[in-house]
XYZ file of C-alpha atoms in Angstrom:
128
model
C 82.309 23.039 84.531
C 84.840 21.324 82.515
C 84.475 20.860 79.091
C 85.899 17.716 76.926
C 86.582 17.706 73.083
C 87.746 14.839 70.947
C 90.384 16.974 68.259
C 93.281 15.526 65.579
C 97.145 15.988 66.366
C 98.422 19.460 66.026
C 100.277 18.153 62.911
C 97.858 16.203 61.157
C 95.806 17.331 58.095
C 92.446 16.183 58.285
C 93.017 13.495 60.532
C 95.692 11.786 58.530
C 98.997 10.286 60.328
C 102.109 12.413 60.287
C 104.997 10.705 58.869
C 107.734 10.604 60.991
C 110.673 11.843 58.663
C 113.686 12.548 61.023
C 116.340 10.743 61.570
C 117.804 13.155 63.901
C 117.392 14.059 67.822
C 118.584 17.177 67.228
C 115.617 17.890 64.828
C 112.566 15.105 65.222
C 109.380 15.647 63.354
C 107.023 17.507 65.877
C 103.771 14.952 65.875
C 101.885 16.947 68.597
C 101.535 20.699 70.330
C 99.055 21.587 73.002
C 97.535 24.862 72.994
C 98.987 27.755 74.822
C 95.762 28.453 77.346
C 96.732 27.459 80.457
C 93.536 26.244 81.997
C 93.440 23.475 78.990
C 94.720 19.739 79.244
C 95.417 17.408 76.287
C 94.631 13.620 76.995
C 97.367 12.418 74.034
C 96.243 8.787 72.366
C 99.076 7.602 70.231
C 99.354 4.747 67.863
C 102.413 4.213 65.432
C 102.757 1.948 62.288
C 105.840 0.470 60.626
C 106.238 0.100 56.318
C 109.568 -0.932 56.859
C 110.535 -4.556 56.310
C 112.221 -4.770 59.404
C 111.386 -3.462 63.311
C 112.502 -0.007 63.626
C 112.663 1.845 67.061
C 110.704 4.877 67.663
C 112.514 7.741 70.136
C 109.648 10.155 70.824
C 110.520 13.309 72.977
C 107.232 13.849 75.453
C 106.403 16.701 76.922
C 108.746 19.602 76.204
C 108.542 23.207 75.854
C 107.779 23.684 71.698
C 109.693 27.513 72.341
C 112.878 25.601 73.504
C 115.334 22.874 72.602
C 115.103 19.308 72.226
C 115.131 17.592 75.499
C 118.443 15.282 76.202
C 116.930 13.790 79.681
C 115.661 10.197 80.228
C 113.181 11.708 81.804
C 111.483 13.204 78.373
C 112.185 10.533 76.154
C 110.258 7.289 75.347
C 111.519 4.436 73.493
C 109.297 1.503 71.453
C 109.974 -0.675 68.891
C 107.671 -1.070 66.492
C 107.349 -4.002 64.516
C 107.456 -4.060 61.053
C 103.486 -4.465 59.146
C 101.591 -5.352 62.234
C 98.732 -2.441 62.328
C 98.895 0.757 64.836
C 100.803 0.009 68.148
C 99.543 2.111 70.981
C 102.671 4.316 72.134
C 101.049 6.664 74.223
C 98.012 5.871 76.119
C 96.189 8.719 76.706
C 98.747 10.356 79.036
C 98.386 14.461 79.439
C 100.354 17.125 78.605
C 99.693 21.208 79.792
C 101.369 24.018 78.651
C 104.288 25.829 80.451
C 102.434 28.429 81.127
C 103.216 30.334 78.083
C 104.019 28.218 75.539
C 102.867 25.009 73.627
C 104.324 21.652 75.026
C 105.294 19.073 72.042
C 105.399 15.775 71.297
C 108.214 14.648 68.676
C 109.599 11.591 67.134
C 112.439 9.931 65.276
C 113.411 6.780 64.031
C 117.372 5.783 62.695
C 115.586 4.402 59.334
C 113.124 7.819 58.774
C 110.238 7.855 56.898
C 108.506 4.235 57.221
C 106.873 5.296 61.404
C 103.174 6.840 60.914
C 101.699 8.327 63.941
C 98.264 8.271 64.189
C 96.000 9.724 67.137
C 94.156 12.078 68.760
C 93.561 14.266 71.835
C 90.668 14.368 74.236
C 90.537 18.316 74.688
C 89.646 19.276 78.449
C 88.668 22.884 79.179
C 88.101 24.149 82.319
């Protein structure tokens, strides 16, 4: 029977958003990994605020293997602007991620401006 746990982001101390400091694709801020036991699912719940005094747009790579490189296909990459002192904006709604069989799959971000995104969120945990 499956099991289902409510944890914090790989990256987050005590619950706390991770600021998103990159400015880079080459090397985003990892928000999220799952574990490396295959017969576990992460249910990913993502919300993202701005400091800035303007929008800024948040790139977030989804669902990549955390052993190799930073994805460079469409297909991986999610873009949302965020608008500037208007609370958490949900970025990803509870949409799951598995490992590769081996090891961790990650979630990163980046913004152009750096250091004014928090990510906030948390992962339903499902065991089998």
């Amino acid at each position: 029977m499956a099991t289902y746990s409510k944890v914090k982001l790989s990256t987050s101390a005590e619950g706390q958003p991770t600021l998103s400091t990159s400015t880079s694709a080459g090397s985003p801020t990892t928000i999220h990994d799952t574990t490396t036991t295959a017969t576990t699912i992460d249910e990913l719940w993502l919300y993202c605020s701005n400091s800035h005094s303007a929008d800024v747009e948040l790139i977030l790579f989804y669902g990549y293997d955390s052993a190799g490189s930073v994805p460079t296909a469409p297909a991986n990459t999610l873009y949302q602007t965020i608008t500037t002192k208007a609370g958490m904006t949900l970025v990803i709604p509870g949409l799951v991620l598995v490992n590769d069989g081996s090891n961790a799959t990650r979630v990163s971000a980046y913004s152009a401006t750096g250091s004014v995104l928090n990510l906030w969120g948390y992962v339903n945990r499902i065991t089998a």
